[in-house]
Coordinates of C-alpha atoms in Angstrom, one line a residue:
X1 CA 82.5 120.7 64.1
X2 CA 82.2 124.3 64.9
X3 CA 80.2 125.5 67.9
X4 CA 77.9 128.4 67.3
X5 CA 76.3 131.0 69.3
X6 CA 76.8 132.1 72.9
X7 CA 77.7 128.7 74.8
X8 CA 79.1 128.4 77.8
X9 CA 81.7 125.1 77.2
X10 CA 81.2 122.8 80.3
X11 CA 84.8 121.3 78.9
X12 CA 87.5 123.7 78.6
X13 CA 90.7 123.5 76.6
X14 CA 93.7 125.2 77.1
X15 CA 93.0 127.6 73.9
X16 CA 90.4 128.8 75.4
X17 CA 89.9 131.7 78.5
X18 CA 87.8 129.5 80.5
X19 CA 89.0 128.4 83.8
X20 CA 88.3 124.7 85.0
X21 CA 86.4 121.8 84.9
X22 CA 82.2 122.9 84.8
X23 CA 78.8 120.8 85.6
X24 CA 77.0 124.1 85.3
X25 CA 73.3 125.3 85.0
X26 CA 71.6 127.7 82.9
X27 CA 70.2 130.0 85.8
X28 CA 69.7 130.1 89.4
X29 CA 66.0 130.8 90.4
X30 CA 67.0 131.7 93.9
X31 CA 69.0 134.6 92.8
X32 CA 68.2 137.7 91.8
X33 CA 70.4 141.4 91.0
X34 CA 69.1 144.2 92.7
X35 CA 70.8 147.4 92.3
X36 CA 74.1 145.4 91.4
X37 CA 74.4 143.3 94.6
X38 CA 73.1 139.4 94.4
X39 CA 70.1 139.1 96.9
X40 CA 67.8 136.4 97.7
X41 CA 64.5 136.4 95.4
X42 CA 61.5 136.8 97.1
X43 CA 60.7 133.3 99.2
X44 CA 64.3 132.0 99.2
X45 CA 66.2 132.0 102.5
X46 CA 68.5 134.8 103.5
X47 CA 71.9 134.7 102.4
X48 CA 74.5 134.7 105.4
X49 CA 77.1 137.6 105.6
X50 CA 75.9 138.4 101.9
X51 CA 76.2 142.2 102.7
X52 CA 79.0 144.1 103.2
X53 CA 78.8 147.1 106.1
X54 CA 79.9 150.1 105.8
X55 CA 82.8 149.6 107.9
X56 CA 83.7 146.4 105.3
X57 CA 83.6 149.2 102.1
X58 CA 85.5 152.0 104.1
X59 CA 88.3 149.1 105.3
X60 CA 88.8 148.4 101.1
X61 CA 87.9 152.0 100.0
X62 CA 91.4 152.5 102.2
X63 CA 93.1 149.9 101.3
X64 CA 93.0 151.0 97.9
X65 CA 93.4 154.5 98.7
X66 CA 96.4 153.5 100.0
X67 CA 97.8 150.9 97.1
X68 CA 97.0 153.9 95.3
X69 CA 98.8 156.9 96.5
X70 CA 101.6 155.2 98.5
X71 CA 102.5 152.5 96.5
X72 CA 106.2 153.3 95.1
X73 CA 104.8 152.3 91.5
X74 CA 102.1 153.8 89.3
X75 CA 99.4 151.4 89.6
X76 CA 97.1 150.3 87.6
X77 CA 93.1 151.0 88.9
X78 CA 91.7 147.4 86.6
X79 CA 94.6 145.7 87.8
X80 CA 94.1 146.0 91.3
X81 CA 90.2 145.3 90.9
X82 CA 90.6 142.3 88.6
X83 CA 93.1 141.2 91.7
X84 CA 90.6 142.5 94.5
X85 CA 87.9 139.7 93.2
X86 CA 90.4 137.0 92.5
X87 CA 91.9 137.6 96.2
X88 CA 88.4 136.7 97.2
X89 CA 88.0 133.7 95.0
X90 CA 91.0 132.6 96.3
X91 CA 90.0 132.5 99.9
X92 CA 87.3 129.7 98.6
X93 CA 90.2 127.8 98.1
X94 CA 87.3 126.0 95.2
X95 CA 89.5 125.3 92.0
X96 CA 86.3 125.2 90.0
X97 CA 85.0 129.2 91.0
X98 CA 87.2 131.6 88.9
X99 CA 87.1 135.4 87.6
X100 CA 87.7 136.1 84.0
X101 CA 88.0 140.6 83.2
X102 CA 86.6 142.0 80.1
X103 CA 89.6 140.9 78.1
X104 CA 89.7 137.4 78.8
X105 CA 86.1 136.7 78.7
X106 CA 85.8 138.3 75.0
X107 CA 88.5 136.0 74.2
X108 CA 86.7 133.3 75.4
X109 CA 83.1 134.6 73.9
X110 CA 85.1 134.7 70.7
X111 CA 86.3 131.4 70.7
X112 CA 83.5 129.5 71.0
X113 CA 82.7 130.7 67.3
X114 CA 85.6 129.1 65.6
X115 CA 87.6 126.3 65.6
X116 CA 89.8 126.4 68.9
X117 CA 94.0 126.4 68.9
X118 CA 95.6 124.9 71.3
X119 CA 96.4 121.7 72.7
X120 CA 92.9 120.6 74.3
X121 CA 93.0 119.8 77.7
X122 CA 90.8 120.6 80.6
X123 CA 92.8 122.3 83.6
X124 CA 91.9 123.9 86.8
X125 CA 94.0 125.6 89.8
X126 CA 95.3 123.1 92.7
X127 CA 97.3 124.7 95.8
X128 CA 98.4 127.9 93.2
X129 CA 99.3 125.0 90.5
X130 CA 98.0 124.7 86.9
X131 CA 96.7 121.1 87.1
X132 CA 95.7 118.9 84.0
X133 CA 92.3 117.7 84.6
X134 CA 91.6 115.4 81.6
X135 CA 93.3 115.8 78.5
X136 CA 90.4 116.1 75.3
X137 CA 90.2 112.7 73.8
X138 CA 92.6 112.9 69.7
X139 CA 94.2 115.9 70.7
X140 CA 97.6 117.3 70.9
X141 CA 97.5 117.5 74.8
X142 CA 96.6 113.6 74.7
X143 CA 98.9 112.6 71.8
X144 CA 102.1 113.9 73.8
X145 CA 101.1 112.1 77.0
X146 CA 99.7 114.6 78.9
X147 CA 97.5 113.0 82.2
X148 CA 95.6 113.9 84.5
X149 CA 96.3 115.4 87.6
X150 CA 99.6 116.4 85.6
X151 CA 101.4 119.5 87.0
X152 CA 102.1 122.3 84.4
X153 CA 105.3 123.7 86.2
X154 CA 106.2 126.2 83.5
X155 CA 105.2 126.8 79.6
X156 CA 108.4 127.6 77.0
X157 CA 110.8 128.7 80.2
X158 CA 107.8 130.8 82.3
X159 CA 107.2 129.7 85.0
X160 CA 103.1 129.6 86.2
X161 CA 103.6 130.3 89.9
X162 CA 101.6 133.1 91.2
X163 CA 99.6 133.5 88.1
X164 CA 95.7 133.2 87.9
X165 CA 94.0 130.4 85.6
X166 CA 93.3 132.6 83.1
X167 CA 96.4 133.8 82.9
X168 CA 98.5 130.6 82.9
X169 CA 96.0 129.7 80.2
X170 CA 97.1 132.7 78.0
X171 CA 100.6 131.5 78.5
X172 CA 100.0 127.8 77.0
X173 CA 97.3 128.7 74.2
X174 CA 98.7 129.8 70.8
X175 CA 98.6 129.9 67.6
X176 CA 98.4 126.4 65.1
X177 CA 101.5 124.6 64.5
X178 CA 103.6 126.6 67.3
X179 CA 105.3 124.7 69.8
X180 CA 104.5 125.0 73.8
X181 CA 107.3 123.4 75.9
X182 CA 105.8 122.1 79.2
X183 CA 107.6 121.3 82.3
X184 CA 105.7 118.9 84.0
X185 CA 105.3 117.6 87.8
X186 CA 104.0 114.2 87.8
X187 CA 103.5 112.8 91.3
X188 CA 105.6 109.1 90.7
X189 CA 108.4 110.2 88.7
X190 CA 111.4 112.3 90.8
X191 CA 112.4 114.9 88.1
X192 CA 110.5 117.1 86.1
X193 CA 109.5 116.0 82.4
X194 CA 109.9 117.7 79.4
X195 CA 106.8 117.3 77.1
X196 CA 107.0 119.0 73.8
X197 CA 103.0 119.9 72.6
X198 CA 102.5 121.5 69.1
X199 CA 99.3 123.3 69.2
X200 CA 96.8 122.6 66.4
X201 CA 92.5 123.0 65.8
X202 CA 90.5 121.5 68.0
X203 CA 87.3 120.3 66.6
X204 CA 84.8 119.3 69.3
X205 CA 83.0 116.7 67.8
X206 CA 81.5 115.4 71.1
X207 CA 80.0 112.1 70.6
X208 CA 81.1 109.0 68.2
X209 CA 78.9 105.5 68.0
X210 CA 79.8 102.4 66.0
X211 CA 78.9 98.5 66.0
X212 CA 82.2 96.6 67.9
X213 CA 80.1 93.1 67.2
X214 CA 77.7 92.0 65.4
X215 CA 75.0 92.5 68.5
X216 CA 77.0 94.8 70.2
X217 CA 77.0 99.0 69.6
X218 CA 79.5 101.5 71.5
X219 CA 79.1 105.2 72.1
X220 CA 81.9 107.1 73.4
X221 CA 80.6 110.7 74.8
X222 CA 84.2 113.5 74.7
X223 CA 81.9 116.0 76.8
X224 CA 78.2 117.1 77.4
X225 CA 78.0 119.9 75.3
X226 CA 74.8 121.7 74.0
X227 CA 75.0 119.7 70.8
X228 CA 75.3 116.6 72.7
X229 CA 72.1 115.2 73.5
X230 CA 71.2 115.2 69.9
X231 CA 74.3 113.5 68.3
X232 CA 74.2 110.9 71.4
X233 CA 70.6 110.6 69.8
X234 CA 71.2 110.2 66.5
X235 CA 73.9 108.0 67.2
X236 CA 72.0 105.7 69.4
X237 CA 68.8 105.2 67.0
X238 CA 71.1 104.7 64.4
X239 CA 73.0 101.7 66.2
X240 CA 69.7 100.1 67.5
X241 CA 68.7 100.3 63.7
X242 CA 71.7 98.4 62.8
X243 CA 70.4 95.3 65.0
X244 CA 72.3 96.7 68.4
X245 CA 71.0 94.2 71.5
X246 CA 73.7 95.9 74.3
X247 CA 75.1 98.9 74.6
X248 CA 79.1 100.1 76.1
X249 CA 79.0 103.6 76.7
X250 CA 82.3 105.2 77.0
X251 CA 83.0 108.1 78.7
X252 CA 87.2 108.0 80.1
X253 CA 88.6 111.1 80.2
X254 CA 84.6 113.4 79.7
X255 CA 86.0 116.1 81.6
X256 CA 82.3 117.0 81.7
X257 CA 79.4 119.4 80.7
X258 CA 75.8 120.8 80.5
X259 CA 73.9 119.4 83.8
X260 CA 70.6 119.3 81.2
X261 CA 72.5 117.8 78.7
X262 CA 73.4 114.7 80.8
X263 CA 70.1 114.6 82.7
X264 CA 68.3 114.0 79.0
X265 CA 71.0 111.8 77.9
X266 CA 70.2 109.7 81.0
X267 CA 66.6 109.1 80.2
X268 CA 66.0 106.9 77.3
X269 CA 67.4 104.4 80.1
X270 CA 65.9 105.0 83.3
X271 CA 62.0 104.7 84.1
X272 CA 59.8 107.9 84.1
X273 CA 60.0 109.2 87.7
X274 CA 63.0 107.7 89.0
X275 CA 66.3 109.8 89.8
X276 CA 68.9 111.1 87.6
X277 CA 70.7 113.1 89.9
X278 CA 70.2 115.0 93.0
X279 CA 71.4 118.7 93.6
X280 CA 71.9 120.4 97.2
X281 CA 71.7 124.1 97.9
X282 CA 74.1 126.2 100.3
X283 CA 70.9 125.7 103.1
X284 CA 71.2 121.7 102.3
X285 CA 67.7 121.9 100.4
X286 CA 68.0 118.6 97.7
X287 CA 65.8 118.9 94.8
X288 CA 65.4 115.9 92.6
X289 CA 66.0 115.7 89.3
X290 CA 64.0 112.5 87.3
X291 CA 63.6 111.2 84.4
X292 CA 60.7 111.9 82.0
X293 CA 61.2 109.8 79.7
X294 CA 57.8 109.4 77.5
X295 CA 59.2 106.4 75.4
X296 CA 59.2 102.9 76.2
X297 CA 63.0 102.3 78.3
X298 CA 65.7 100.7 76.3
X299 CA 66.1 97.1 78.8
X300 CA 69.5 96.5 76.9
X301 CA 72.1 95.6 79.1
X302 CA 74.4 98.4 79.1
X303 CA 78.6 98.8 80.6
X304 CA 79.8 102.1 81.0
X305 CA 83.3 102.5 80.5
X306 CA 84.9 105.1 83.1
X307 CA 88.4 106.3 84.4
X308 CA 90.1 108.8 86.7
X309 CA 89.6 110.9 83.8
X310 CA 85.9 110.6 83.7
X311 CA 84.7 114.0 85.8
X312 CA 81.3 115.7 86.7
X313 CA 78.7 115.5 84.3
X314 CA 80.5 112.1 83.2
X315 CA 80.2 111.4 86.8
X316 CA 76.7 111.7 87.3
X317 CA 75.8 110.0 83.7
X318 CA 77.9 106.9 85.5
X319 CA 76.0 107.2 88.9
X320 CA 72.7 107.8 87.6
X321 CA 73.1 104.3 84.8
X322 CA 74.4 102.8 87.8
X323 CA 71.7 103.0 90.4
X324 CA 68.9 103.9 88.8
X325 CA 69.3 101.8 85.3
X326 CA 71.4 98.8 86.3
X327 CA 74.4 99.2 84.0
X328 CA 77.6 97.8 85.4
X329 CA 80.3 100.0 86.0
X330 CA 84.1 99.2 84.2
X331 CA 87.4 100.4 84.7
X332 CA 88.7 102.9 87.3
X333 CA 87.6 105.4 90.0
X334 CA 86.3 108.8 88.4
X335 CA 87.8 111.8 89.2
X336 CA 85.7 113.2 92.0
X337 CA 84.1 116.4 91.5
X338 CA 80.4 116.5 92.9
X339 CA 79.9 120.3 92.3
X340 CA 77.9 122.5 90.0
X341 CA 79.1 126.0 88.6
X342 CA 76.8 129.3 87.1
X343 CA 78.3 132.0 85.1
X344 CA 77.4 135.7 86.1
X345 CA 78.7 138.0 83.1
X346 CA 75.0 140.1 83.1
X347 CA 75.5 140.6 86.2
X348 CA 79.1 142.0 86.6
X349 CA 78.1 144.8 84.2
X350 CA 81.8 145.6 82.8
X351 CA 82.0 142.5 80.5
X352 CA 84.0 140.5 82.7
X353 CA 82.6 136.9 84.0
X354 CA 82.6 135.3 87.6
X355 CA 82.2 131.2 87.4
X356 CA 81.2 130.2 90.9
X357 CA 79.9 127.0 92.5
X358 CA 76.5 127.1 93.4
X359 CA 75.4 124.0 94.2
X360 CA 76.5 119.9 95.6
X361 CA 75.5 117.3 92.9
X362 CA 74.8 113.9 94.3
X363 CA 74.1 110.3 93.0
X364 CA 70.1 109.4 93.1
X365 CA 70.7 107.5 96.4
X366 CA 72.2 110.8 97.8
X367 CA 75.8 110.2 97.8
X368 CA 78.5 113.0 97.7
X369 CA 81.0 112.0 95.2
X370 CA 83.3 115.1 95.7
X371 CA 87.1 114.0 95.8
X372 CA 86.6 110.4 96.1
X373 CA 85.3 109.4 92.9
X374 CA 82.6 106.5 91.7
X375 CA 84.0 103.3 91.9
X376 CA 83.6 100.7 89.3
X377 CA 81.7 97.5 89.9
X378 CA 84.3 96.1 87.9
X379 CA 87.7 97.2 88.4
X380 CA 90.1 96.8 85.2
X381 CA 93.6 97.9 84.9
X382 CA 94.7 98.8 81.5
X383 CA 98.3 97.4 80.3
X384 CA 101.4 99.2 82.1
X385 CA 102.4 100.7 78.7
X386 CA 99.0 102.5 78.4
X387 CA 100.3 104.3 81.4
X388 CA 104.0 104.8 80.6
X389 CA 105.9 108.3 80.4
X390 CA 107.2 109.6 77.3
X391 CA 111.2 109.3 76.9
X392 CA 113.1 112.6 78.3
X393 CA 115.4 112.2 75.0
X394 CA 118.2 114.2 77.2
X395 CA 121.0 111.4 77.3
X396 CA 121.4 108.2 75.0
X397 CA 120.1 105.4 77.1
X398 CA 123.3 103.0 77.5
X399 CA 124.2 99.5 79.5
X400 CA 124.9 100.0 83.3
X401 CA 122.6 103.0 83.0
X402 CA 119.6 103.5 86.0
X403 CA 117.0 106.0 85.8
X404 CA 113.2 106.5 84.9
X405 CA 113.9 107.0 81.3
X406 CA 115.6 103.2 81.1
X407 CA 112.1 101.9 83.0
X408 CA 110.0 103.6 80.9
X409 CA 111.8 102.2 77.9
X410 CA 111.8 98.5 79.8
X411 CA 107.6 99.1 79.9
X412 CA 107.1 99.9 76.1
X413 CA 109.6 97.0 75.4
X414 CA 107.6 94.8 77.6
X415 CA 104.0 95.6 75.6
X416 CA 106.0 95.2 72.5
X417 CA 106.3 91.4 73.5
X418 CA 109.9 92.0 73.7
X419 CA 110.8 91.4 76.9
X420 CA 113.8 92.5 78.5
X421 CA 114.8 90.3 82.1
X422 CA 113.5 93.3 84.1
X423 CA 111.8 96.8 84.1
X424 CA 113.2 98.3 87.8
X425 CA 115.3 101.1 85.5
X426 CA 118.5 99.1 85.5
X427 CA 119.9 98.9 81.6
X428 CA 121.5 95.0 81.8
X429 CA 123.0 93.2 79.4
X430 CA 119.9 91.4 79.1
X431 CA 117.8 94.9 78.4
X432 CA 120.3 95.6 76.1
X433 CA 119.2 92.3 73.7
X434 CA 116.4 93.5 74.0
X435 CA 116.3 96.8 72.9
X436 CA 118.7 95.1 69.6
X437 CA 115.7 93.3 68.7
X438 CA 113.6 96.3 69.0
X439 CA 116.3 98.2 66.3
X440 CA 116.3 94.8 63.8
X441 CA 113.0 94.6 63.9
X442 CA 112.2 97.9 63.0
X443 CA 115.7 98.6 60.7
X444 CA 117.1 101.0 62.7
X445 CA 121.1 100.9 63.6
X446 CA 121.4 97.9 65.7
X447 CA 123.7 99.0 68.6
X448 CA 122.1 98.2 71.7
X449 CA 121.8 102.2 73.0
X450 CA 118.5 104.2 72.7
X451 CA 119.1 107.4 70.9
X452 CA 116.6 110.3 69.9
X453 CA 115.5 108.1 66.8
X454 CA 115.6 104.9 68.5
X455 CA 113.5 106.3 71.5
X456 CA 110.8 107.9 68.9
X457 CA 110.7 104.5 67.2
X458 CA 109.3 103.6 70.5
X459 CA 107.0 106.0 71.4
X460 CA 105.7 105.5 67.5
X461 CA 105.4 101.8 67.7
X462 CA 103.6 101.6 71.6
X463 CA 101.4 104.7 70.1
X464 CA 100.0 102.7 67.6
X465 CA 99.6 99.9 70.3
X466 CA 97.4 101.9 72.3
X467 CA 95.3 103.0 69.9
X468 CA 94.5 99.1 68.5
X469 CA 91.2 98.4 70.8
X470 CA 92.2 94.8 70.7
X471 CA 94.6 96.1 73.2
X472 CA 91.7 98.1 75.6
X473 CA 91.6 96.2 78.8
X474 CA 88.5 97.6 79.8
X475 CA 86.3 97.4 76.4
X476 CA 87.2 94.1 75.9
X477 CA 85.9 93.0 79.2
X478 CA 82.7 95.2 78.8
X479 CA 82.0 93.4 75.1
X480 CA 82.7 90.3 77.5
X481 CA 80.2 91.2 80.1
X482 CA 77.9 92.0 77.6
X483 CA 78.1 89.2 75.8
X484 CA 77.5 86.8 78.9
X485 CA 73.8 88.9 79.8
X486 CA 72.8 88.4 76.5
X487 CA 73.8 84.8 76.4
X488 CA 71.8 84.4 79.7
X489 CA 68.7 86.3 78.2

């Protein structure tokens, strides 16, 4: 599916010039532009230290003055303006509030008119680092094991320190069928890995329903974009048509979206009045968002299937279903962002785009999910080899070996069903069997080392495992919970 028009992605992938993870509004009625600078409207509160003095514009008139005629080098007078306002985003130390110049925010303007290339994953800045947030669900990014919280240390040999988003961006989007080698920092593993991603279209087709049982329908939402509501629409009329009595809505690894989007989304399930969401100004002013829902509420029992990939608008579809719906909660922790972002382009004047925080979100009873996350009313673990890190493929994995690379072969042995005596890293005689029956089994040579082909067997083979749903921890026991509340009705 191709986006049209001017839409501002609350999910961003790596093709594109956007900056980090957004639950972001249309407009802010509090704010309006006179003569360039952002001032209160008329009946909103001041804005603290929203002024700068003249003393403040002579200190940077200087400043530059001086970068520009004492600086050994030319200079460059965007440059040094692009990096002024950055400077100052970066002293909000807020990874989701980011600066895009004209350049980058054509780029991005453009892309939203076409199919995207690139490897589809939503990232943002952590402590000056390029940080996966939630790799897109079926795309390249999630095929070669990207995860989140993932450390992008450096794209094909360049390294990403001191770069802004938008720039480290640039560096890993590219055209179909090239190749972008990551070096990546992942918090358990000692080492660096290697992860090769080849970069391909990325279709956002948001939203995807079908009958599991016979009584049972699934919707699994990718992100809230403005096409959303409607296919989560269309999708859920056409399950309850199809004789749907429960509901398991999936959103792992929804790095998010429109606020509207999921506020609408929400309603079909929650009583005309009652919460959705509550949002909280800079003054600490809350103003309710409810449901006006005009149709009789779907009393299904519903199970919404979350993760630590599940972030912001995913977030407060989870909270709101939660407490002001009943559904029951399965799987992990979300991620843990409980802020909104705006987009001022207009207002810039130049073409370039500022993305800043504006506002708190919280759940309807008023909690503040921001770096802690929703937890699950049923917590599930998925299998250990859901979780397991792709193969290095530096070395052939031999006996007496002891490294990551022979654990992570151990794991994807283990969910085979062929079980070696132990999975600490430690290549025994016993792993060795093992990893013989794996070669038999799958006619490869039968020596009892892991080569390149061997280890791509693997991967191939545990791949395939994953992707089974007979092997999803956490839908199967949402079909289960289901299953019991309509036994009980």
């Amino acid at each position: 599916m191709v986006f049209k028009g001017r839409i501002v992605l609350a999910f961003v992938i790596l093709a594109m010039f956007a900056s980090s993870l957004l639950t972001i509004t249309f407009f802010n009625p509090n704010i309006q532009i006179v003569q360039g600078n952002i001032s209160p409207s008329k009946g909103s509160p001041p804005l603290n230290a929203a002024g700068l003095t003249t003393q403040d514009m002579k200190k940077l008139e200087t400043a530059y003055d001086l970068i520009h005629t004492q600086y050994v080098f030319e200079t460059d007078h965007d440059k040094i303006m692009d990096g002024a306002i950055n400077g100052m985003l970066t002293a909000l130390e807020d990874p989701f509030s980011s600066y895009m110049n004209a350049e980058e925010n054509k780029q991005f303007q453009e892309s939203v008119d076409a199919f995207f290339e690139g490897i589809g994953a939503e990232v943002s800045l952590k402590d000056g680092k390029l940080m996966i947030i939630s790799p897109i669900k079926g795309s390249p990014a999630e095929k070669a094991g990207l995860r989140v919280n993932d450390i992008v240390a450096s794209v094909n040999g360049e390294k990403l320190d001191g770069l802004t988003l938008s720039q480290a961006v640039a560096k890993i989007r590219g055209k179909k069928g090239t190749q972008a080698k990551l070096s990546i920092v992942r918090s358990e593993v000692v080492d660096p890995i290697d992860v090769i991603v080849v970069r391909d279209d990325i279709q956002m087709v948001t939203v995807h329903g079908q009958m599991i049982t016979t009584d049972i329908g699934k919707i699994e939402i990718r992100q809230f974009s403005a096409n959303t509501e409607e296919e989560f629409k269309t999708e859920l009329v056409s399950l309850e048509g199809k004789g749907m009595k429960g509901l398991i809505i999936d959103v792992r690894n929804d790095p998010g979206g429109y606020l509207q989007t999921v506020i609408h989304i929400a309603e079909p399930f929650i009583e005309k009045g009652k919460t959705i969401v509550q949002t909280e100004d800079r003054q600490g002013k809350r103003k309710l968002e409810v449901s006006a829902n005009k149709e009789p509420v779907r009393k299904f029992p519903i199970a919404v299937l979350i993760n630590k990939g599940s972030a912001s608008a995913a977030e407060i579809l989870a909270g709101a279903l939660q407490q002001s719906a009943g559904s029951q909660l399965i799987g992990e922790t979300t991620y843990g962002k409980g802020t909104v972002q705006d987009t001022f382009d207009k207002e810039l004047g130049d073409g370039s785009n500022l993305k800043l925080t504006v506002n708190k979100w919280l759940t309807p009873d008023g909690t503040w999910i921001h770096k802690k996350g929703i937890a699950p009313d049923l917590s599930v673990a998925q299998p250990d080899y859901f979780k397991v890190e792709p193969l290095t493929k530096k070395v052939t994995l031999k006996y007496d070996m002891n490294n990551d690379d022979v654990k992570n072969m151990q794991i994807m042995l283990t969910g085979l069903g062929i079980i070696p005596d132990r999975i600490d890293g430690y290549f025994s005689q016993n792993t060795m069997e093992a990893l013989k029956s794996f070669q038999q089994m799958y006619k490869l040579p039968i020596t009892g080392e892991a080569d390149v082909n061997t280890m791509n067997q693997l991967e191939d083979e545990v791949k395939l495992k994953i992707q089974d749903p007979k092997n999803d921890a956490q839908l199967n026991e949402a079909i289960s919970s289901i299953q019991k509340k309509l036994l009980a009705r």
